[in-house]
Amino acid sequence: MARTARLGLVLLLLVFIGPAGAQAVLRPAVRQETWGSIGVRGRLPGFFKDMMGKDTYKRFRLGGELGYRSADVFFAGRQFYVEGTMHYKISDLLSVGAEHRFSDRSNDRSRQRSVVQVMVDKEWDRFSAGYRFMYQHTYVEFGGQREVFRNKIDMKYNIPKWKLDPEFSMEFWTWAGNKGLSYFGTRYKLGTEYTISKGHDIGFGILHDRERDKAWPTHRWIWSVSYTLNLRRV
């Protein structure tokens, strides 16, 4: 009888304590980061205009960005990166582009990645929306997240007589690995952009990253500040 009672007590402990312990282990880690970047946008060098023709020349956009991303503490740097981009505007609705990034990581080896993307943008009066499909190749060893598909939706509303127009975006990340497709993360962003003067913009935003489909996921809250010089508008 005593043995049966002890066995029942053990089973009760497993029922009530077990799920709580498992939940504590699976609960995502929460981290905070700060991102900062300085970017420049412009056109191809002028001598390309005669080679391509004025109409084709105007469809190209070039860009560059230097950025810093912190860990939980701002001065505990997680990575510095340099990025170059090129876009070609096929029509008012459709554009294609490519970018390449080199990043130096404090706790890992340096890393490079290349991205090819297709962009669709549309405006309705004061509301604008866009969709981005991106194929990303990261130069890491086999078994790592080399081939990634990214789908991004962004929206913006132009408030009359107001300089801080709200912008919202949502992005989904899918890894094409040796076991098939794995939807492993989502990123949300809410931000705005302020024009200091013609061609000079400062952006502010808060991002939320949510990892999934892994044993120990991490949720990140990220504060973002950016400065962009647009040479096409100066």
mmCIF file with all atom_site columns, C-alpha atoms in Angstrom, residues 28-185:
data_model
loop_
_atom_site.group_PDB
_atom_site.id
_atom_site.type_symbol
_atom_site.label_atom_id
_atom_site.label_alt_id
_atom_site.label_comp_id
_atom_site.label_asym_id
_atom_site.label_entity_id
_atom_site.label_seq_id
_atom_site.pdbx_PDB_ins_code
_atom_site.Cartn_x
_atom_site.Cartn_y
_atom_site.Cartn_z
_atom_site.occupancy
_atom_site.B_iso_or_equiv
_atom_site.pdbx_formal_charge
_atom_site.auth_seq_id
_atom_site.auth_comp_id
_atom_site.auth_asym_id
_atom_site.auth_atom_id
_atom_site.pdbx_PDB_model_num
ATOM 1   C CA . PRO A 1 28  ? 12.793 31.838 -25.797 1.00 0.00 ? 28  PRO A CA 1
ATOM 2   C CA . ALA A 1 29  ? 15.690 33.973 -24.628 1.00 0.00 ? 29  ALA A CA 1
ATOM 3   C CA . VAL A 1 30  ? 14.992 37.713 -24.915 1.00 0.00 ? 30  VAL A CA 1
ATOM 4   C CA . ARG A 1 31  ? 17.782 40.072 -25.964 1.00 0.00 ? 31  ARG A CA 1
ATOM 5   C CA . GLN A 1 32  ? 18.124 43.741 -26.809 1.00 0.00 ? 32  GLN A CA 1
ATOM 6   C CA . GLU A 1 33  ? 20.315 45.230 -29.532 1.00 0.00 ? 33  GLU A CA 1
ATOM 7   C CA . THR A 1 34  ? 21.099 48.589 -31.083 1.00 0.00 ? 34  THR A CA 1
ATOM 8   C CA . TRP A 1 35  ? 21.692 49.033 -34.812 1.00 0.00 ? 35  TRP A CA 1
ATOM 9   C CA . GLY A 1 36  ? 23.207 52.064 -36.494 1.00 0.00 ? 36  GLY A CA 1
ATOM 10  C CA . SER A 1 37  ? 24.069 52.738 -40.128 1.00 0.00 ? 37  SER A CA 1
ATOM 11  C CA . ILE A 1 38  ? 25.272 55.428 -42.525 1.00 0.00 ? 38  ILE A CA 1
ATOM 12  C CA . GLY A 1 39  ? 24.243 55.052 -46.161 1.00 0.00 ? 39  GLY A CA 1
ATOM 13  C CA . VAL A 1 40  ? 24.579 56.802 -49.483 1.00 0.00 ? 40  VAL A CA 1
ATOM 14  C CA . ARG A 1 41  ? 22.457 56.476 -52.637 1.00 0.00 ? 41  ARG A CA 1
ATOM 15  C CA . GLY A 1 42  ? 23.165 57.665 -56.136 1.00 0.00 ? 42  GLY A CA 1
ATOM 16  C CA . ARG A 1 43  ? 23.445 56.892 -59.833 1.00 0.00 ? 43  ARG A CA 1
ATOM 17  C CA . LEU A 1 44  ? 26.041 55.268 -62.038 1.00 0.00 ? 44  LEU A CA 1
ATOM 18  C CA . PRO A 1 45  ? 29.046 57.450 -62.997 1.00 0.00 ? 45  PRO A CA 1
ATOM 19  C CA . GLY A 1 46  ? 28.152 59.984 -65.678 1.00 0.00 ? 46  GLY A CA 1
ATOM 20  C CA . PHE A 1 47  ? 30.177 58.398 -68.492 1.00 0.00 ? 47  PHE A CA 1
ATOM 21  C CA . PHE A 1 48  ? 27.722 55.461 -68.528 1.00 0.00 ? 48  PHE A CA 1
ATOM 22  C CA . LYS A 1 49  ? 25.004 57.769 -69.847 1.00 0.00 ? 49  LYS A CA 1
ATOM 23  C CA . ASP A 1 50  ? 26.495 57.893 -73.367 1.00 0.00 ? 50  ASP A CA 1
ATOM 24  C CA . MET A 1 51  ? 27.163 54.153 -73.350 1.00 0.00 ? 51  MET A CA 1
ATOM 25  C CA . MET A 1 52  ? 23.668 53.120 -72.231 1.00 0.00 ? 52  MET A CA 1
ATOM 26  C CA . GLY A 1 53  ? 21.456 55.952 -73.365 1.00 0.00 ? 53  GLY A CA 1
ATOM 27  C CA . LYS A 1 54  ? 19.703 58.413 -71.068 1.00 0.00 ? 54  LYS A CA 1
ATOM 28  C CA . ASP A 1 55  ? 16.584 56.304 -70.460 1.00 0.00 ? 55  ASP A CA 1
ATOM 29  C CA . THR A 1 56  ? 18.489 53.149 -69.421 1.00 0.00 ? 56  THR A CA 1
ATOM 30  C CA . TYR A 1 57  ? 20.978 55.153 -67.372 1.00 0.00 ? 57  TYR A CA 1
ATOM 31  C CA . LYS A 1 58  ? 18.207 56.721 -65.268 1.00 0.00 ? 58  LYS A CA 1
ATOM 32  C CA . ARG A 1 59  ? 16.826 53.302 -64.320 1.00 0.00 ? 59  ARG A CA 1
ATOM 33  C CA . PHE A 1 60  ? 19.942 52.272 -62.369 1.00 0.00 ? 60  PHE A CA 1
ATOM 34  C CA . ARG A 1 61  ? 20.368 53.021 -58.661 1.00 0.00 ? 61  ARG A CA 1
ATOM 35  C CA . LEU A 1 62  ? 23.543 52.490 -56.653 1.00 0.00 ? 62  LEU A CA 1
ATOM 36  C CA . GLY A 1 63  ? 23.922 52.426 -52.884 1.00 0.00 ? 63  GLY A CA 1
ATOM 37  C CA . GLY A 1 64  ? 26.369 51.762 -50.101 1.00 0.00 ? 64  GLY A CA 1
ATOM 38  C CA . GLU A 1 65  ? 26.043 51.314 -46.348 1.00 0.00 ? 65  GLU A CA 1
ATOM 39  C CA . LEU A 1 66  ? 28.325 51.090 -43.332 1.00 0.00 ? 66  LEU A CA 1
ATOM 40  C CA . GLY A 1 67  ? 26.673 49.656 -40.231 1.00 0.00 ? 67  GLY A CA 1
ATOM 41  C CA . TYR A 1 68  ? 27.183 48.593 -36.629 1.00 0.00 ? 68  TYR A CA 1
ATOM 42  C CA . ARG A 1 69  ? 25.141 46.086 -34.624 1.00 0.00 ? 69  ARG A CA 1
ATOM 43  C CA . SER A 1 70  ? 25.558 45.685 -30.886 1.00 0.00 ? 70  SER A CA 1
ATOM 44  C CA . ALA A 1 71  ? 24.889 42.863 -28.467 1.00 0.00 ? 71  ALA A CA 1
ATOM 45  C CA . ASP A 1 72  ? 22.858 43.458 -25.281 1.00 0.00 ? 72  ASP A CA 1
ATOM 46  C CA . VAL A 1 73  ? 25.311 46.209 -24.278 1.00 0.00 ? 73  VAL A CA 1
ATOM 47  C CA . PHE A 1 74  ? 25.837 48.924 -26.899 1.00 0.00 ? 74  PHE A CA 1
ATOM 48  C CA . PHE A 1 75  ? 29.648 48.869 -26.785 1.00 0.00 ? 75  PHE A CA 1
ATOM 49  C CA . ALA A 1 76  ? 29.736 45.067 -26.885 1.00 0.00 ? 76  ALA A CA 1
ATOM 50  C CA . GLY A 1 77  ? 29.888 44.989 -30.673 1.00 0.00 ? 77  GLY A CA 1
ATOM 51  C CA . ARG A 1 78  ? 28.326 42.027 -32.419 1.00 0.00 ? 78  ARG A CA 1
ATOM 52  C CA . GLN A 1 79  ? 29.279 43.024 -35.956 1.00 0.00 ? 79  GLN A CA 1
ATOM 53  C CA . PHE A 1 80  ? 30.398 45.776 -38.318 1.00 0.00 ? 80  PHE A CA 1
ATOM 54  C CA . TYR A 1 81  ? 29.418 45.505 -41.973 1.00 0.00 ? 81  TYR A CA 1
ATOM 55  C CA . VAL A 1 82  ? 29.901 47.142 -45.355 1.00 0.00 ? 82  VAL A CA 1
ATOM 56  C CA . GLU A 1 83  ? 27.277 46.680 -48.063 1.00 0.00 ? 83  GLU A CA 1
ATOM 57  C CA . GLY A 1 84  ? 26.956 47.633 -51.716 1.00 0.00 ? 84  GLY A CA 1
ATOM 58  C CA . THR A 1 85  ? 23.697 47.566 -53.728 1.00 0.00 ? 85  THR A CA 1
ATOM 59  C CA . MET A 1 86  ? 22.526 48.027 -57.317 1.00 0.00 ? 86  MET A CA 1
ATOM 60  C CA . HIS A 1 87  ? 18.893 48.281 -58.444 1.00 0.00 ? 87  HIS A CA 1
ATOM 61  C CA . TYR A 1 88  ? 17.348 48.493 -61.884 1.00 0.00 ? 88  TYR A CA 1
ATOM 62  C CA . LYS A 1 89  ? 13.841 49.923 -62.317 1.00 0.00 ? 89  LYS A CA 1
ATOM 63  C CA . ILE A 1 90  ? 12.067 47.906 -65.026 1.00 0.00 ? 90  ILE A CA 1
ATOM 64  C CA . SER A 1 91  ? 8.803  49.831 -64.709 1.00 0.00 ? 91  SER A CA 1
ATOM 65  C CA . ASP A 1 92  ? 6.921  52.028 -62.234 1.00 0.00 ? 92  ASP A CA 1
ATOM 66  C CA . LEU A 1 93  ? 5.755  48.823 -60.556 1.00 0.00 ? 93  LEU A CA 1
ATOM 67  C CA . LEU A 1 94  ? 8.690  46.405 -60.851 1.00 0.00 ? 94  LEU A CA 1
ATOM 68  C CA . SER A 1 95  ? 12.400 46.581 -59.971 1.00 0.00 ? 95  SER A CA 1
ATOM 69  C CA . VAL A 1 96  ? 15.218 44.065 -59.601 1.00 0.00 ? 96  VAL A CA 1
ATOM 70  C CA . GLY A 1 97  ? 18.391 44.347 -57.585 1.00 0.00 ? 97  GLY A CA 1
ATOM 71  C CA . ALA A 1 98  ? 21.503 42.777 -56.130 1.00 0.00 ? 98  ALA A CA 1
ATOM 72  C CA . GLU A 1 99  ? 23.570 43.435 -53.045 1.00 0.00 ? 99  GLU A CA 1
ATOM 73  C CA . HIS A 1 100 ? 26.695 42.105 -51.369 1.00 0.00 ? 100 HIS A CA 1
ATOM 74  C CA . ARG A 1 101 ? 27.659 42.429 -47.712 1.00 0.00 ? 101 ARG A CA 1
ATOM 75  C CA . PHE A 1 102 ? 30.908 41.839 -45.856 1.00 0.00 ? 102 PHE A CA 1
ATOM 76  C CA . SER A 1 103 ? 30.576 41.639 -42.064 1.00 0.00 ? 103 SER A CA 1
ATOM 77  C CA . ASP A 1 104 ? 33.179 41.407 -39.322 1.00 0.00 ? 104 ASP A CA 1
ATOM 78  C CA . ARG A 1 105 ? 31.779 39.587 -36.270 1.00 0.00 ? 105 ARG A CA 1
ATOM 79  C CA . SER A 1 106 ? 33.307 39.875 -32.819 1.00 0.00 ? 106 SER A CA 1
ATOM 80  C CA . ASN A 1 107 ? 32.503 36.320 -31.683 1.00 0.00 ? 107 ASN A CA 1
ATOM 81  C CA . ASP A 1 108 ? 32.724 34.545 -35.036 1.00 0.00 ? 108 ASP A CA 1
ATOM 82  C CA . ARG A 1 109 ? 34.703 34.538 -38.241 1.00 0.00 ? 109 ARG A CA 1
ATOM 83  C CA . SER A 1 110 ? 34.075 37.221 -40.853 1.00 0.00 ? 110 SER A CA 1
ATOM 84  C CA . ARG A 1 111 ? 31.194 36.461 -43.179 1.00 0.00 ? 111 ARG A CA 1
ATOM 85  C CA . GLN A 1 112 ? 29.947 37.464 -46.627 1.00 0.00 ? 112 GLN A CA 1
ATOM 86  C CA . ARG A 1 113 ? 26.579 37.179 -48.293 1.00 0.00 ? 113 ARG A CA 1
ATOM 87  C CA . SER A 1 114 ? 25.009 37.969 -51.663 1.00 0.00 ? 114 SER A CA 1
ATOM 88  C CA . VAL A 1 115 ? 21.361 38.788 -52.337 1.00 0.00 ? 115 VAL A CA 1
ATOM 89  C CA . VAL A 1 116 ? 19.272 38.871 -55.525 1.00 0.00 ? 116 VAL A CA 1
ATOM 90  C CA . GLN A 1 117 ? 15.851 40.471 -55.185 1.00 0.00 ? 117 GLN A CA 1
ATOM 91  C CA . VAL A 1 118 ? 12.657 41.346 -57.016 1.00 0.00 ? 118 VAL A CA 1
ATOM 92  C CA . MET A 1 119 ? 10.626 44.332 -55.777 1.00 0.00 ? 119 MET A CA 1
ATOM 93  C CA . VAL A 1 120 ? 7.046  45.390 -56.465 1.00 0.00 ? 120 VAL A CA 1
ATOM 94  C CA . ASP A 1 121 ? 5.867  48.835 -55.273 1.00 0.00 ? 121 ASP A CA 1
ATOM 95  C CA . LYS A 1 122 ? 2.530  50.573 -55.623 1.00 0.00 ? 122 LYS A CA 1
ATOM 96  C CA . GLU A 1 123 ? 1.081  53.885 -54.411 1.00 0.00 ? 123 GLU A CA 1
ATOM 97  C CA . TRP A 1 124 ? -2.561 54.812 -53.802 1.00 0.00 ? 124 TRP A CA 1
ATOM 98  C CA . ASP A 1 125 ? -2.936 58.491 -52.941 1.00 0.00 ? 125 ASP A CA 1
ATOM 99  C CA . ARG A 1 126 ? -1.187 58.802 -49.549 1.00 0.00 ? 126 ARG A CA 1
ATOM 100 C CA . PHE A 1 127 ? -0.735 55.061 -48.975 1.00 0.00 ? 127 PHE A CA 1
ATOM 101 C CA . SER A 1 128 ? 2.097  52.997 -50.448 1.00 0.00 ? 128 SER A CA 1
ATOM 102 C CA . ALA A 1 129 ? 2.920  49.300 -50.189 1.00 0.00 ? 129 ALA A CA 1
ATOM 103 C CA . GLY A 1 130 ? 5.655  47.026 -51.438 1.00 0.00 ? 130 GLY A CA 1
ATOM 104 C CA . TYR A 1 131 ? 6.672  43.388 -51.661 1.00 0.00 ? 131 TYR A CA 1
ATOM 105 C CA . ARG A 1 132 ? 10.242 42.056 -51.765 1.00 0.00 ? 132 ARG A CA 1
ATOM 106 C CA . PHE A 1 133 ? 11.329 38.563 -52.676 1.00 0.00 ? 133 PHE A CA 1
ATOM 107 C CA . MET A 1 134 ? 14.988 37.924 -51.858 1.00 0.00 ? 134 MET A CA 1
ATOM 108 C CA . TYR A 1 135 ? 17.257 34.965 -52.477 1.00 0.00 ? 135 TYR A CA 1
ATOM 109 C CA . GLN A 1 136 ? 20.217 35.142 -50.094 1.00 0.00 ? 136 GLN A CA 1
ATOM 110 C CA . HIS A 1 137 ? 23.398 33.089 -50.314 1.00 0.00 ? 137 HIS A CA 1
ATOM 111 C CA . THR A 1 138 ? 25.689 33.201 -47.280 1.00 0.00 ? 138 THR A CA 1
ATOM 112 C CA . TYR A 1 139 ? 29.257 31.994 -47.776 1.00 0.00 ? 139 TYR A CA 1
ATOM 113 C CA . VAL A 1 140 ? 29.447 29.459 -44.940 1.00 0.00 ? 140 VAL A CA 1
ATOM 114 C CA . GLU A 1 141 ? 30.267 25.763 -44.809 1.00 0.00 ? 141 GLU A CA 1
ATOM 115 C CA . PHE A 1 142 ? 27.751 23.158 -45.937 1.00 0.00 ? 142 PHE A CA 1
ATOM 116 C CA . GLY A 1 143 ? 25.272 22.430 -43.167 1.00 0.00 ? 143 GLY A CA 1
ATOM 117 C CA . GLY A 1 144 ? 24.947 26.104 -42.245 1.00 0.00 ? 144 GLY A CA 1
ATOM 118 C CA . GLN A 1 145 ? 22.218 28.458 -43.427 1.00 0.00 ? 145 GLN A CA 1
ATOM 119 C CA . ARG A 1 146 ? 23.632 28.995 -46.909 1.00 0.00 ? 146 ARG A CA 1
ATOM 120 C CA . GLU A 1 147 ? 20.481 29.343 -49.027 1.00 0.00 ? 147 GLU A CA 1
ATOM 121 C CA . VAL A 1 148 ? 17.730 31.522 -47.574 1.00 0.00 ? 148 VAL A CA 1
ATOM 122 C CA . PHE A 1 149 ? 14.501 32.861 -49.101 1.00 0.00 ? 149 PHE A CA 1
ATOM 123 C CA . ARG A 1 150 ? 13.173 36.113 -47.645 1.00 0.00 ? 150 ARG A CA 1
ATOM 124 C CA . ASN A 1 151 ? 9.689  37.532 -48.227 1.00 0.00 ? 151 ASN A CA 1
ATOM 125 C CA . LYS A 1 152 ? 9.061  41.091 -47.049 1.00 0.00 ? 152 LYS A CA 1
ATOM 126 C CA . ILE A 1 153 ? 5.916  43.231 -47.043 1.00 0.00 ? 153 ILE A CA 1
ATOM 127 C CA . ASP A 1 154 ? 6.166  46.943 -46.237 1.00 0.00 ? 154 ASP A CA 1
ATOM 128 C CA . MET A 1 155 ? 3.609  49.730 -45.918 1.00 0.00 ? 155 MET A CA 1
ATOM 129 C CA . LYS A 1 156 ? 3.786  53.498 -45.473 1.00 0.00 ? 156 LYS A CA 1
ATOM 130 C CA . TYR A 1 157 ? 1.246  56.255 -44.979 1.00 0.00 ? 157 TYR A CA 1
ATOM 131 C CA . ASN A 1 158 ? 1.874  59.915 -45.807 1.00 0.00 ? 158 ASN A CA 1
ATOM 132 C CA . ILE A 1 159 ? 0.156  61.986 -43.096 1.00 0.00 ? 159 ILE A CA 1
ATOM 133 C CA . PRO A 1 160 ? -0.821 65.468 -44.339 1.00 0.00 ? 160 PRO A CA 1
ATOM 134 C CA . LYS A 1 161 ? 1.326  68.295 -42.915 1.00 0.00 ? 161 LYS A CA 1
ATOM 135 C CA . TRP A 1 162 ? 3.363  65.860 -40.798 1.00 0.00 ? 162 TRP A CA 1
ATOM 136 C CA . LYS A 1 163 ? 7.050  65.005 -41.293 1.00 0.00 ? 163 LYS A CA 1
ATOM 137 C CA . LEU A 1 164 ? 7.156  61.702 -39.410 1.00 0.00 ? 164 LEU A CA 1
ATOM 138 C CA . ASP A 1 165 ? 5.175  59.322 -41.619 1.00 0.00 ? 165 ASP A CA 1
ATOM 139 C CA . PRO A 1 166 ? 4.701  55.834 -40.124 1.00 0.00 ? 166 PRO A CA 1
ATOM 140 C CA . GLU A 1 167 ? 6.297  52.827 -41.839 1.00 0.00 ? 167 GLU A CA 1
ATOM 141 C CA . PHE A 1 168 ? 5.640  49.163 -41.061 1.00 0.00 ? 168 PHE A CA 1
ATOM 142 C CA . SER A 1 169 ? 7.218  46.016 -42.462 1.00 0.00 ? 169 SER A CA 1
ATOM 143 C CA . MET A 1 170 ? 7.030  42.274 -41.859 1.00 0.00 ? 170 MET A CA 1
ATOM 144 C CA . GLU A 1 171 ? 9.590  39.779 -43.161 1.00 0.00 ? 171 GLU A CA 1
ATOM 145 C CA . PHE A 1 172 ? 9.630  35.965 -43.242 1.00 0.00 ? 172 PHE A CA 1
ATOM 146 C CA . TRP A 1 173 ? 12.850 33.903 -43.451 1.00 0.00 ? 173 TRP A CA 1
ATOM 147 C CA . THR A 1 174 ? 12.992 30.381 -44.896 1.00 0.00 ? 174 THR A CA 1
ATOM 148 C CA . TRP A 1 175 ? 16.105 28.215 -45.037 1.00 0.00 ? 175 TRP A CA 1
ATOM 149 C CA . ALA A 1 176 ? 16.476 25.761 -47.916 1.00 0.00 ? 176 ALA A CA 1
ATOM 150 C CA . GLY A 1 177 ? 18.646 23.093 -46.281 1.00 0.00 ? 177 GLY A CA 1
ATOM 151 C CA . ASN A 1 178 ? 19.459 19.431 -46.739 1.00 0.00 ? 178 ASN A CA 1
ATOM 152 C CA . LYS A 1 179 ? 16.250 18.494 -44.877 1.00 0.00 ? 179 LYS A CA 1
ATOM 153 C CA . GLY A 1 180 ? 13.973 20.685 -46.975 1.00 0.00 ? 180 GLY A CA 1
ATOM 154 C CA . LEU A 1 181 ? 12.473 24.087 -46.245 1.00 0.00 ? 181 LEU A CA 1
ATOM 155 C CA . SER A 1 182 ? 12.527 25.508 -42.715 1.00 0.00 ? 182 SER A CA 1
ATOM 156 C CA . TYR A 1 183 ? 10.608 28.672 -41.844 1.00 0.00 ? 183 TYR A CA 1
ATOM 157 C CA . PHE A 1 184 ? 12.951 29.834 -39.080 1.00 0.00 ? 184 PHE A CA 1
ATOM 158 C CA . GLY A 1 185 ? 12.246 33.488 -38.351 1.00 0.00 ? 185 GLY A CA 1
#
